[in-house]
Amino acid sequence: MKIARAHVLVGVDDEARLAGVDEVLAVLRGAIAELGLEGEVRVVETGTLGISGRGVAIAVYPDGVYYAGVTPADARTIAEEHLWKGRPVERLRLPTAAPVARPGEILGRQTRVVLANCGVIDPEEIDEYIAVGGYEALARAVTEMTPEAVIDEVKRSGLRGRGGAGFPTGVKWSAVRLASGPEKYVICNADEGEPGTFKDRLILEGDPHKLIEAMAIAAYAVGARTGIVYVRGEYKLSIARISRAIAQAREYGLLGPRILDTAFSFDIEVRPGAGAYVCGEETALIESLEGKRGWPRIRPPYPVTHGLWGKPTVVNNVETLANVPEILRRGAAWYRTLGTPTCPGTKVYTILGHVRFPGLVEVPMGTPLRTLVYELGGGLPEGRALKGLLIGGAAGAFLPPAALDVRMDFDSLAERAAVLGSGAILVMDETTCIVDMLGSVLRFFRHESCGQCVPCRAGTDALVRLMAALQAGEGGERILSQMVEIVDAMRLASLCPLGQSVALPVCTAVDGFRDEFLAHARGNPCPRCWANAHPREGAP
Amino acid sequence: MTVEIEARVAELVKPYAGKRSELIQALHRVQSELGHIPKAAQAVVAEALGVPPSQVTGVVSFYHFFRTAPAGQHTVRLCLGTACHVRGAERVLKAIQEELGVGLGATSADGMFTVEGVRCLGACGLAPVMMVDDEVYGRLDPKRVKRILREVGKDGG
């Protein structure tokens, strides 16, 4: 790497592309060349800077100045004023909590482990990842540690699966290690599809090498030679970046035969999905990899003993894996200094809906919901009041404002019968109709139910019909008890978490916002529901 | 016509011959070339990979991405995720219906647009969002949607 006086980091993700980042980059580079700054200032295309919904975002280092909503004309101004004359452009500058904003402190106090490199390094250059300590953990693992020692370290770190269920990662690895058979697989579940969630996409786009390193470590630990990244087909940029990263790692001998001159061989392939929410469920994902419909399998046996092609298989979520290299590099004891005793580490959230700063944040486990919404999300726009929150995606819980002091970790949420789920936090102001929101969630489940088992197939359809009646002001109060009865049956009898988890949004919405549901049941007109149930008449 | 399609598909799926785990990959390839996967093509894929035709049809009908009939010249994918819903995706859908005369899952009479609803596109910061072909459009309101559709229709007409 050449040493430059200043680095200009430009966040390039799908959102920035839409906001015209390509043109901004062209103007920025042109201006830098014109001003003769080419040798001094380096422009780096990186992943998200953690600022969402504010157009093109740029950071200038070492000054630690962040700009948002940058247009091509602004890019020229930034080059002339800031890069050439050294005067930050206050008009475009983003307020940050700290006087000198380090990446970890943008938009408040974050602790970045998983996202440490996102928006800091160029994800298309393996050298940049190596320069910040990348592949150190893999090298240590394969040259100094036994597979058992690696598993032990992960176990002691207390890392739990971030895909939603919170299962201890080390225990999963250990089961695969102990399973018999020479052929084993490591699968990275990047089939992100929970509504309101895009953390995995931004990790894949912002730091793909971290994932490769983690998968290689997992493979070494369990004794696998083949890894597969199952990624959502719509995530074009993610697919391109991870594929490029894999090719670079192969060139450097960090993937392929005899990694770092040891007896350990491992390689990774990328498989795009074809659009089915249920394939985020691990056994459905495995079916899909085998070229079949994504129908969840009956468990047990579990994938740790009977996974892909019936062989022992680790399936880990993107965010879970992204924790692994730092755990090995800095040790389980360090990892345990973050988060809570039963849920160590950090969690990545997407904060959305009616907040001032929607976007991606990473904070320690156990951070209160209130901090996330009001400090990191900036609270609601001025003059708006909070009505409720939907936490954990569509298969999540509707919470009333009284729940704002809940701590966000697996166990504290379980006490409130809620889940961390995908880490999506949807904030809803007083103009939102919770009944209408639940209707949207239920239509989603009906659409995505795979149709294999009757409770889910018939249950989601019945729920949508009942909701339609409720929204039309017909049917009376008994609809509420009918809905609860149906989801109870689905929770007990559905084959996979898709059908089982529908109970969560339904019960929390009906319990937490009972008055609103009763008002609908009694036929009180609701403008929101009226508009959505009668698409032609309700146009404003 | 059918013979022509069969020959073309046979050529496309050659790299996957005998590999039943590559079914979805093979179908991706066929659809990206033909735009859809007609019955005749499904039979060829089944034959080449050595899987029953019923499995091919089963997979094609299961995954939202695959289609058996040709789409319009442009595909509009409207995000139906919760974040888009809370920010007015239904109003956007209404605008699309008014402009094109068709709703979700249908193709406009002039064959110009196919409208689909998709699950969360992960661009929630820009909600409500739709994709027209490979372009993402965010912060939509009914007026903007109609303008975008008119412009796309003009360019690609």
XYZ file of C-alpha atoms in Angstrom:
697
model
C 0.000 0.000 0.000
C 1.184 3.489 -0.818
C 1.138 5.945 2.039
C -1.179 8.854 1.381
C -1.681 12.075 3.325
C -5.431 11.603 3.383
C -7.900 8.870 2.650
C -11.339 9.562 1.295
C -13.645 6.659 2.007
C -16.710 6.472 -0.177
C -19.438 4.062 0.927
C -20.519 2.031 -2.079
C -23.559 -0.184 -1.570
C -26.818 -0.614 -3.434
C -28.300 2.380 -1.723
C -25.385 4.630 -2.619
C -25.501 3.415 -6.218
C -29.062 4.517 -6.401
C -28.104 7.912 -5.030
C -25.550 8.336 -7.838
C -22.304 7.358 -6.148
C -20.686 6.456 -9.471
C -20.973 10.017 -10.686
C -19.802 11.393 -7.356
C -16.717 9.170 -7.571
C -15.980 10.257 -11.120
C -16.199 13.941 -10.219
C -14.187 13.440 -7.035
C -11.374 11.618 -8.834
C -11.427 14.158 -11.662
C -11.167 17.062 -9.220
C -8.366 15.406 -7.265
C -6.426 14.876 -10.495
C -7.008 18.480 -11.623
C -5.794 19.837 -8.303
C -2.693 17.673 -8.534
C -3.498 15.787 -5.328
C -3.302 12.306 -6.820
C -0.152 11.325 -4.946
C -1.418 12.676 -1.630
C -5.062 11.709 -1.439
C -6.325 8.228 -1.955
C -9.965 7.518 -2.807
C -11.160 4.197 -1.418
C -14.431 2.577 -2.396
C -15.593 0.824 0.696
C -18.747 -0.759 2.083
C -21.403 1.092 3.994
C -20.322 3.819 6.384
C -23.276 2.951 8.565
C -25.388 5.846 7.388
C -28.606 4.835 5.734
C -31.208 6.797 3.838
C -29.008 9.884 3.426
C -27.628 9.390 -0.056
C -23.926 9.218 -0.831
C -21.776 9.222 2.308
C -18.076 10.059 2.422
C -15.515 10.039 5.219
C -12.207 11.889 5.158
C -9.337 10.561 7.250
C -7.275 11.267 9.308
C -9.606 14.220 9.979
C -12.526 11.931 10.786
C -14.999 14.165 8.977
C -18.157 12.547 7.652
C -20.306 13.930 4.870
C -23.748 12.736 3.799
C -26.073 13.521 0.922
C -23.121 14.324 -1.353
C -23.967 15.292 -4.933
C -21.445 15.419 -7.801
C -21.234 19.210 -7.372
C -20.589 18.731 -3.648
C -17.818 16.254 -4.467
C -16.017 19.014 -6.335
C -16.496 21.396 -3.405
C -15.141 18.805 -0.970
C -12.080 18.274 -3.158
C -11.388 22.005 -3.499
C -12.221 23.116 0.026
C -11.397 20.185 2.261
C -8.763 18.171 0.425
C -6.917 21.091 -1.139
C -7.429 23.957 1.314
C -8.005 21.889 4.420
C -11.372 23.449 5.305
C -14.129 20.921 6.001
C -17.401 21.757 4.238
C -19.662 22.446 7.212
C -22.815 22.550 5.115
C -22.553 18.808 4.303
C -20.913 17.681 7.483
C -22.620 15.064 9.580
C -22.899 15.759 13.294
C -21.210 13.037 15.306
C -21.170 12.421 19.018
C -17.416 12.545 19.460
C -15.290 15.603 18.622
C -13.005 13.456 16.495
C -15.150 10.763 14.968
C -13.458 7.439 14.732
C -15.326 4.886 12.686
C -16.557 3.195 15.833
C -18.201 6.335 17.039
C -20.196 7.557 14.131
C -23.780 8.268 14.997
C -23.196 7.692 18.669
C -21.412 5.179 20.781
C -21.014 1.918 18.977
C -18.727 -1.014 19.674
C -17.697 -2.521 16.409
C -16.400 -6.068 16.195
C -18.388 -7.490 13.310
C -18.475 -4.194 11.421
C -14.995 -3.061 12.468
C -13.732 -2.929 8.889
C -16.973 -2.010 7.118
C -16.577 1.431 5.683
C -12.917 1.519 6.702
C -11.067 -0.750 4.292
C -11.477 -1.407 0.590
C -13.397 -4.705 0.501
C -12.049 -5.486 -2.944
C -8.412 -5.567 -1.791
C -7.179 -8.486 0.281
C -4.057 -6.500 1.248
C -6.172 -3.988 3.120
C -7.818 -6.736 5.130
C -4.439 -8.252 5.931
C -3.095 -4.818 6.933
C -5.705 -4.529 9.702
C -4.854 -7.949 11.112
C -6.889 -10.063 8.741
C -6.063 -13.769 8.354
C -3.936 -13.604 11.519
C -6.490 -15.691 13.379
C -6.580 -18.328 10.638
C -2.799 -18.498 10.542
C -2.657 -18.930 14.316
C -5.360 -21.562 14.260
C -3.842 -23.792 11.598
C -0.220 -23.457 12.686
C -0.408 -23.247 16.480
C -3.729 -24.694 17.591
C -5.408 -28.065 17.431
C -8.976 -28.136 16.097
C -10.133 -28.963 19.616
C -8.365 -25.900 20.995
C -10.119 -23.703 18.426
C -13.511 -25.119 19.383
C -12.645 -24.668 23.028
C -11.816 -21.012 22.544
C -15.091 -20.405 20.697
C -16.987 -22.256 23.420
C -15.343 -20.203 26.146
C -16.147 -16.977 24.297
C -19.839 -17.798 24.750
C -20.617 -16.863 21.131
C -24.227 -17.660 20.245
C -25.766 -17.912 16.772
C -26.909 -14.534 15.451
C -29.346 -15.994 12.944
C -32.092 -15.779 15.534
C -32.074 -18.877 17.699
C -29.001 -18.052 19.793
C -27.577 -21.574 19.858
C -23.985 -21.745 21.202
C -21.664 -21.805 18.190
C -18.893 -23.800 19.880
C -21.328 -26.555 20.840
C -22.521 -26.797 17.230
C -18.951 -27.039 15.935
C -18.078 -29.622 18.523
C -21.022 -31.808 17.460
C -19.858 -31.705 13.850
C -16.258 -32.400 14.870
C -17.430 -35.490 16.798
C -19.812 -36.700 14.068
C -18.376 -39.613 12.155
C -17.474 -39.581 8.469
C -14.628 -38.128 6.439
C -16.757 -35.658 4.500
C -18.115 -32.563 6.245
C -19.359 -29.156 5.150
C -19.350 -25.578 6.380
C -22.228 -23.475 5.101
C -22.557 -19.742 5.526
C -26.222 -18.789 5.588
C -26.412 -15.499 3.706
C -29.994 -15.998 2.537
C -31.059 -12.914 4.397
C -34.737 -12.247 3.892
C -36.312 -11.166 7.133
C -38.171 -7.946 6.311
C -36.301 -4.867 7.462
C -32.960 -6.636 7.703
C -29.890 -5.965 5.606
C -27.004 -6.464 8.028
C -25.666 -9.574 6.296
C -25.696 -7.828 2.951
C -23.633 -4.971 4.339
C -21.140 -7.343 5.986
C -20.743 -9.240 2.705
C -20.320 -5.997 0.799
C -18.133 -4.289 3.369
C -15.806 -7.022 4.649
C -16.041 -10.249 2.626
C -12.599 -11.507 3.651
C -13.643 -11.662 7.290
C -16.265 -14.204 6.311
C -13.816 -16.277 4.304
C -11.369 -16.303 7.202
C -14.122 -17.346 9.613
C -15.333 -20.137 7.355
C -11.805 -21.466 6.995
C -11.395 -21.445 10.784
C -14.713 -23.265 11.195
C -13.671 -25.809 8.576
C -10.357 -26.414 10.318
C -12.149 -26.847 13.636
C -14.743 -29.349 12.417
C -12.674 -31.097 9.740
C -14.410 -29.883 6.576
C -12.830 -29.393 3.151
C -15.709 -27.678 1.401
C -17.498 -24.461 2.254
C -20.553 -22.954 0.613
C -21.910 -19.425 0.833
C -25.644 -19.596 0.156
C -26.492 -16.022 -0.694
C -29.714 -14.355 -1.677
C -29.967 -14.136 -5.478
C -31.033 -10.484 -5.386
C -27.802 -9.446 -3.639
C -25.793 -8.839 -6.816
C -23.073 -6.702 -5.246
C -22.614 -9.155 -2.356
C -22.185 -12.037 -4.789
C -19.646 -10.094 -6.818
C -17.627 -9.007 -3.772
C -17.492 -12.393 -2.040
C -16.594 -14.131 -5.313
C -13.774 -11.693 -5.915
C -12.534 -12.109 -2.352
C -12.513 -15.900 -2.706
C -10.418 -15.633 -5.871
C -7.925 -13.342 -4.078
C -7.684 -15.660 -1.080
C -6.925 -18.558 -3.426
C -4.162 -16.529 -5.071
C -2.603 -15.904 -1.651
C -2.793 -19.556 -0.667
C -5.355 -18.827 2.051
C -7.881 -21.080 0.321
C -7.213 -24.195 -1.689
C -4.869 -27.114 -1.072
C -2.382 -27.075 1.828
C -3.243 -23.707 3.334
C -0.145 -21.921 4.699
C 1.871 -25.077 3.987
C -0.060 -27.136 6.487
C -2.023 -30.323 5.852
C -5.261 -28.307 5.946
C -7.084 -27.865 2.619
C -10.300 -25.946 2.173
C -12.173 -24.122 -0.556
C -15.411 -22.148 -0.841
C -18.066 -21.860 -3.517
C -20.844 -19.284 -3.828
C -24.397 -20.387 -4.561
C -27.099 -17.794 -5.236
C -30.613 -18.650 -4.080
C -33.743 -18.303 -6.198
C -36.045 -16.330 -3.956
C -37.686 -18.275 -1.156
C -37.838 -16.882 2.381
C -38.114 -20.364 3.880
C -34.613 -21.196 2.573
C -33.220 -19.137 5.451
C -34.231 -22.124 7.593
C -31.169 -24.340 7.653
C -32.654 -27.634 6.501
C -34.614 -25.911 3.708
C -31.375 -24.231 2.685
C -29.663 -27.618 2.519
C -32.493 -29.058 0.413
C -32.110 -26.108 -1.937
C -28.351 -26.735 -2.206
C -29.163 -30.287 -3.218
C -31.175 -28.884 -6.134
C -34.608 -29.435 -4.657
C -37.557 -27.359 -3.473
C -36.688 -25.619 -0.246
C -38.827 -27.783 2.000
C -37.646 -27.963 5.605
C -36.695 -31.410 6.828
C -38.151 -33.133 9.836
C -35.682 -32.876 12.710
C -34.002 -34.745 14.313
C -31.654 -35.753 12.837
C -30.045 -32.322 12.825
C -27.629 -30.997 10.186
C -24.706 -31.412 12.602
C -24.946 -35.147 11.922
C -27.112 -35.353 8.764
C -26.748 -32.177 6.722
C -25.795 -31.580 3.103
C -25.872 -34.903 1.237
C -26.526 -36.527 4.610
C -23.078 -35.509 5.868
C -22.246 -33.600 9.080
C -22.700 -29.903 8.340
C -22.160 -26.610 10.148
C -24.648 -23.923 9.140
C -23.766 -20.502 10.558
C -25.238 -17.095 9.896
C -23.035 -14.357 8.359
C -22.959 -12.258 11.523
C -22.111 -15.246 13.731
C -19.131 -16.120 11.553
C -17.967 -12.514 11.400
C -17.342 -12.663 15.170
C -14.996 -15.641 14.956
C -11.706 -14.121 13.690
C -11.646 -11.478 16.448
C -12.421 -14.090 19.105
C -9.364 -16.094 18.068
C -7.171 -13.052 17.566
C -7.969 -11.356 20.874
C -9.135 -14.322 22.913
C -12.324 -15.521 24.559
C -11.615 -13.508 27.714
C -11.548 -10.255 25.755
C -14.777 -11.190 23.970
C -16.471 -11.771 27.295
C -15.746 -8.196 28.356
C -18.425 -7.199 25.844
C -22.127 -7.834 26.343
C -23.724 -9.775 29.178
C -22.510 -12.920 30.985
C -24.943 -15.194 29.142
C -24.822 -13.284 25.836
C -21.282 -12.020 25.292
C -20.249 -9.875 22.378
C -22.058 -7.366 20.230
C -25.151 -7.380 18.055
C -25.760 -5.678 14.748
C -29.140 -3.983 14.291
C -30.976 -2.321 11.483
C -33.006 0.593 12.842
C -35.846 1.586 10.535
C -39.211 3.179 10.125
C -40.050 6.509 11.752
C -36.607 7.446 13.084
C -34.325 10.320 12.180
C -31.265 8.184 11.361
C -32.281 4.842 9.930
C -29.384 2.476 9.384
C -27.000 -0.153 10.611
C -25.470 -0.090 14.112
C -23.461 -2.439 16.285
C -23.599 -2.279 20.087
C -22.869 -4.655 22.976
C -25.462 -7.282 23.817
C -27.733 -6.072 26.594
C -27.964 -2.476 25.375
C -31.413 -1.072 26.249
C -33.860 -0.700 23.397
C -34.305 2.949 24.375
C -30.614 3.674 23.680
C -30.884 2.085 20.255
C -33.966 4.012 19.238
C -33.212 7.414 20.779
C -29.412 7.677 20.789
C -28.339 5.622 17.796
C -31.490 6.038 15.736
C -31.852 9.686 16.730
C -35.396 9.216 17.994
C -38.558 10.013 16.090
C -38.849 13.026 13.808
C -39.808 16.172 15.711
C -43.398 16.336 16.846
C -44.093 12.629 16.406
C -44.920 10.256 19.227
C -43.940 6.611 19.487
C -46.733 4.113 19.099
C -44.887 0.815 19.067
C -41.957 -1.213 17.801
C -41.611 -4.392 15.805
C -38.467 -6.168 16.965
C -36.747 -9.053 15.208
C -38.320 -8.972 11.754
C -41.702 -10.220 10.587
C -41.379 -13.231 12.869
C -40.743 -10.810 15.719
C -42.664 -9.139 18.493
C -44.759 -5.966 18.544
C -43.769 -4.020 21.659
C -45.509 -1.005 23.217
C -43.503 2.078 24.309
C -43.537 0.739 27.883
C -41.086 -1.938 26.730
C -38.377 0.574 25.789
C -36.250 -0.279 28.793
C -35.865 -3.930 27.868
C -32.257 -4.970 27.414
C -31.521 -6.322 23.975
C -30.070 -9.804 24.367
C -31.401 -13.330 23.896
C -32.327 -13.920 27.527
C -33.795 -10.540 28.523
C -36.048 -10.580 25.466
C -37.087 -14.159 26.126
C -38.366 -12.984 29.526
C -40.736 -10.662 27.692
C -41.649 -13.430 25.236
C -39.864 -11.506 22.506
C -36.878 -12.422 20.350
C -33.750 -10.782 19.027
C -34.481 -12.463 15.694
C -32.766 -10.820 12.773
C -31.937 -7.651 14.687
C -34.444 -5.500 12.819
C -35.968 -2.674 14.866
C -38.940 -1.074 13.156
C -40.081 2.109 14.859
C -43.705 3.136 14.340
C -45.167 6.561 15.149
C -48.717 7.373 16.177
C -49.980 7.524 12.593
C -49.325 3.783 12.241
C -52.177 1.306 12.607
C -50.905 -1.826 14.337
C -53.783 -3.864 12.927
C -52.776 -2.829 9.447
C -49.123 -3.692 10.175
C -50.062 -7.134 11.432
C -52.120 -7.605 8.273
C -49.013 -6.888 6.207
C -46.943 -9.315 8.275
C -49.548 -12.066 7.879
C -49.830 -11.583 4.123
C -46.075 -11.980 4.021
C -46.253 -15.293 5.876
C -49.042 -16.587 3.659
C -46.954 -15.749 0.624
C -43.802 -17.377 1.994
C -45.288 -20.474 3.617
C -43.686 -23.299 1.652
C -46.891 -25.339 1.604
C -45.393 -28.537 2.914
C -47.191 -28.851 6.253
C -50.897 -28.219 6.743
C -50.839 -26.116 9.949
C -48.719 -23.436 8.301
C -50.269 -23.605 4.827
C -53.864 -23.509 6.035
C -53.136 -21.436 9.139
C -51.505 -18.496 7.358
C -54.378 -18.405 4.856
C -57.033 -18.447 7.587
C -55.205 -15.664 9.435
C -55.121 -13.438 6.372
C -58.865 -13.941 5.849
C -59.642 -13.151 9.479
C -57.503 -10.029 9.302
C -59.297 -8.870 6.176
C -62.620 -9.237 7.979
C -61.266 -7.401 11.008
C -59.911 -4.566 8.883
C -63.235 -4.264 7.115
C -64.892 -3.877 10.513
C -66.764 -7.170 10.264
C -66.743 -10.230 12.447
C -66.704 -8.845 15.958
C -64.456 -9.560 18.914
C -64.387 -13.312 18.557
C -62.004 -12.891 15.616
C -59.262 -12.069 18.114
C -59.650 -15.304 20.049
C -59.904 -17.251 16.798
C -56.610 -15.819 15.629
C -54.893 -16.723 18.886
C -56.283 -20.261 18.676
C -54.943 -20.706 15.158
C -51.440 -19.485 15.976
C -51.332 -21.708 19.061
C -52.024 -24.713 16.865
C -49.422 -23.543 14.363
C -46.848 -23.112 17.111
C -47.376 -26.673 18.274
C -47.849 -28.458 14.976
C -45.851 -26.663 12.263
C -42.798 -28.409 10.911
C -40.360 -25.515 10.992
C -39.813 -22.149 12.670
C -41.661 -20.310 9.885
C -45.048 -21.641 10.949
C -44.161 -21.841 14.625
C -43.087 -18.232 14.885
C -46.247 -16.618 13.479
C -47.635 -16.829 17.026
C -45.151 -14.206 18.151
C -46.291 -11.199 16.092
C -49.959 -12.153 16.424
C -49.991 -12.639 20.209
C -47.796 -9.631 21.011
C -49.848 -7.360 18.745
C -53.200 -8.519 20.112
C -51.968 -8.338 23.742
C -50.000 -5.131 23.567
C -52.441 -3.153 21.436
C -55.703 -4.738 22.486
C -57.758 -1.525 22.447
C -56.861 -0.878 18.855
C -57.865 -4.394 17.831
C -61.116 -4.120 19.755
C -61.914 -0.815 18.068
C -61.481 -2.490 14.683
C -63.552 -5.488 15.756
C -66.375 -3.155 16.776
C -66.354 -1.616 13.356
C -64.873 1.802 14.201
C -63.547 3.168 10.929
C -59.752 3.263 10.596
C -58.539 5.365 7.676
C -55.343 3.371 7.280
C -57.046 -0.018 7.049
C -59.792 1.349 4.878
C -57.277 2.630 2.352
C -55.332 -0.638 2.253
C -58.344 -2.930 2.168
C -60.047 -0.962 -0.593
C -57.245 -0.081 -2.958
C -59.386 1.774 -5.492
C -61.573 3.964 -3.305
C -59.088 4.928 -0.656
C -56.670 6.991 -2.741
C -55.882 10.311 -1.078
C -39.915 -23.313 -32.568
C -39.964 -25.976 -29.840
C -37.137 -27.856 -31.533
C -35.123 -24.676 -31.657
C -35.663 -24.018 -27.933
C -34.774 -27.595 -27.080
C -31.495 -27.403 -28.975
C -30.621 -24.088 -27.329
C -31.432 -25.317 -23.835
C -29.480 -28.544 -24.385
C -26.449 -26.416 -25.230
C -26.964 -24.171 -22.185
C -27.152 -26.971 -19.637
C -24.238 -28.997 -21.020
C -21.904 -27.971 -18.179
C -24.392 -29.418 -15.680
C -24.906 -32.790 -17.375
C -25.548 -35.523 -14.830
C -25.191 -33.139 -11.848
C -28.506 -33.177 -10.077
C -27.333 -30.790 -7.356
C -26.855 -28.135 -10.053
C -30.536 -28.013 -10.993
C -31.125 -24.521 -9.641
C -27.911 -23.248 -11.258
C -28.972 -24.771 -14.598
C -32.405 -23.168 -14.360
C -30.855 -19.783 -13.533
C -28.828 -20.086 -16.726
C -31.799 -21.071 -18.880
C -33.937 -18.239 -17.572
C -31.235 -15.642 -18.003
C -30.976 -16.645 -21.675
C -34.622 -17.283 -22.579
C -36.253 -14.899 -20.122
C -38.457 -17.711 -18.844
C -38.480 -21.517 -18.561
C -41.132 -23.059 -20.834
C -42.343 -26.644 -20.443
C -40.215 -27.822 -23.374
C -37.082 -26.437 -21.723
C -37.909 -28.120 -18.421
C -37.993 -31.525 -20.107
C -34.567 -30.929 -21.638
C -33.106 -29.856 -18.297
C -34.546 -32.956 -16.609
C -33.054 -35.221 -19.235
C -29.630 -33.593 -19.137
C -29.269 -33.594 -15.348
C -30.842 -36.973 -14.842
C -33.690 -35.853 -12.570
C -37.414 -36.583 -12.984
C -39.345 -33.918 -14.945
C -41.662 -33.608 -11.945
C -38.749 -32.429 -9.823
C -37.813 -29.772 -12.368
C -41.383 -28.490 -12.532
C -41.568 -28.662 -8.744
C -38.469 -26.529 -8.352
C -39.504 -24.032 -11.043
C -42.874 -23.505 -9.385
C -41.432 -23.316 -5.869
C -38.929 -20.490 -6.260
C -40.302 -17.014 -6.880
C -37.477 -16.138 -9.212
C -38.399 -18.651 -11.928
C -41.191 -17.999 -14.399
C -42.841 -20.262 -16.994
C -44.344 -17.532 -19.162
C -42.545 -14.629 -20.817
C -42.480 -11.423 -18.793
C -43.208 -7.985 -20.111
C -40.364 -5.947 -21.556
C -39.745 -4.506 -18.098
C -40.251 -6.088 -14.697
C -41.426 -3.941 -11.803
C -40.639 -5.473 -8.416
C -42.370 -3.736 -5.560
C -40.973 -4.376 -2.094
C -43.667 -5.590 0.296
C -41.446 -5.671 3.389
C -42.641 -4.197 6.671
C -40.462 -1.086 6.477
C -41.884 -0.266 3.039
C -45.399 -1.037 4.232
C -45.143 1.357 7.149
C -43.951 4.044 4.752
C -46.765 3.602 2.255
C -46.016 0.725 -0.166
C -49.759 0.148 -0.625
C -50.186 3.665 -2.011
C -47.345 2.944 -4.416
C -49.055 -0.256 -5.529
C -52.264 1.658 -6.127
C -50.366 4.128 -8.296
C -48.841 1.274 -10.296
C -52.283 -0.237 -10.796
C -53.698 3.074 -11.963
C -50.827 3.637 -14.360
C -50.513 0.146 -15.863
C -54.005 -1.248 -15.366
C -52.704 -4.423 -13.688
C -51.766 -5.465 -10.180
C -49.309 -7.906 -8.649
C -48.428 -10.981 -10.656
C -49.746 -9.685 -13.968
C -48.414 -8.225 -17.209
C -49.836 -5.027 -18.708
C -52.004 -5.361 -21.812
C -49.352 -3.826 -24.057
C -46.775 -6.371 -22.874
C -44.557 -3.573 -21.594
C -44.555 -4.207 -17.826
C -44.823 -7.212 -15.535
C -45.599 -6.293 -11.917
C -44.358 -8.465 -9.069
C -44.364 -8.160 -5.305
C -41.090 -9.144 -3.655
C -39.984 -9.671 -0.106
C -37.768 -7.122 1.586
C -35.099 -5.857 -0.809
C -32.908 -4.718 2.075
C -32.948 -1.064 1.060
C -35.215 -0.115 3.956
C -33.538 3.246 4.506
C -35.104 4.358 1.228
C -38.545 2.906 1.809
C -40.834 2.539 -0.022
C -38.746 0.927 -2.719
C -39.261 -0.751 -6.075
C -36.966 -2.173 -8.702
C -37.571 -1.693 -12.402
C -35.404 -4.303 -14.086
C -32.039 -3.874 -12.333
C -32.551 -0.299 -11.153
C -33.659 0.452 -7.604
C -35.981 3.424 -7.008
C -36.511 4.632 -3.460
C -38.533 7.210 -1.491
C -41.478 6.608 -3.773
C -44.772 8.406 -3.729
C -47.653 7.914 -6.168
C -46.645 10.839 -8.380
C -43.009 9.756 -8.628
C -43.966 6.165 -9.420
C -46.138 7.222 -12.329
C -43.413 9.480 -13.662
C -40.803 6.704 -13.442
C -43.046 4.185 -15.210
C -43.819 6.655 -17.984
C -40.143 7.391 -18.503
C -39.123 3.744 -18.543
C -41.976 2.916 -20.908
C -40.884 5.670 -23.270
C -37.217 4.661 -23.321
C -37.758 0.967 -23.780
C -40.737 1.232 -26.175
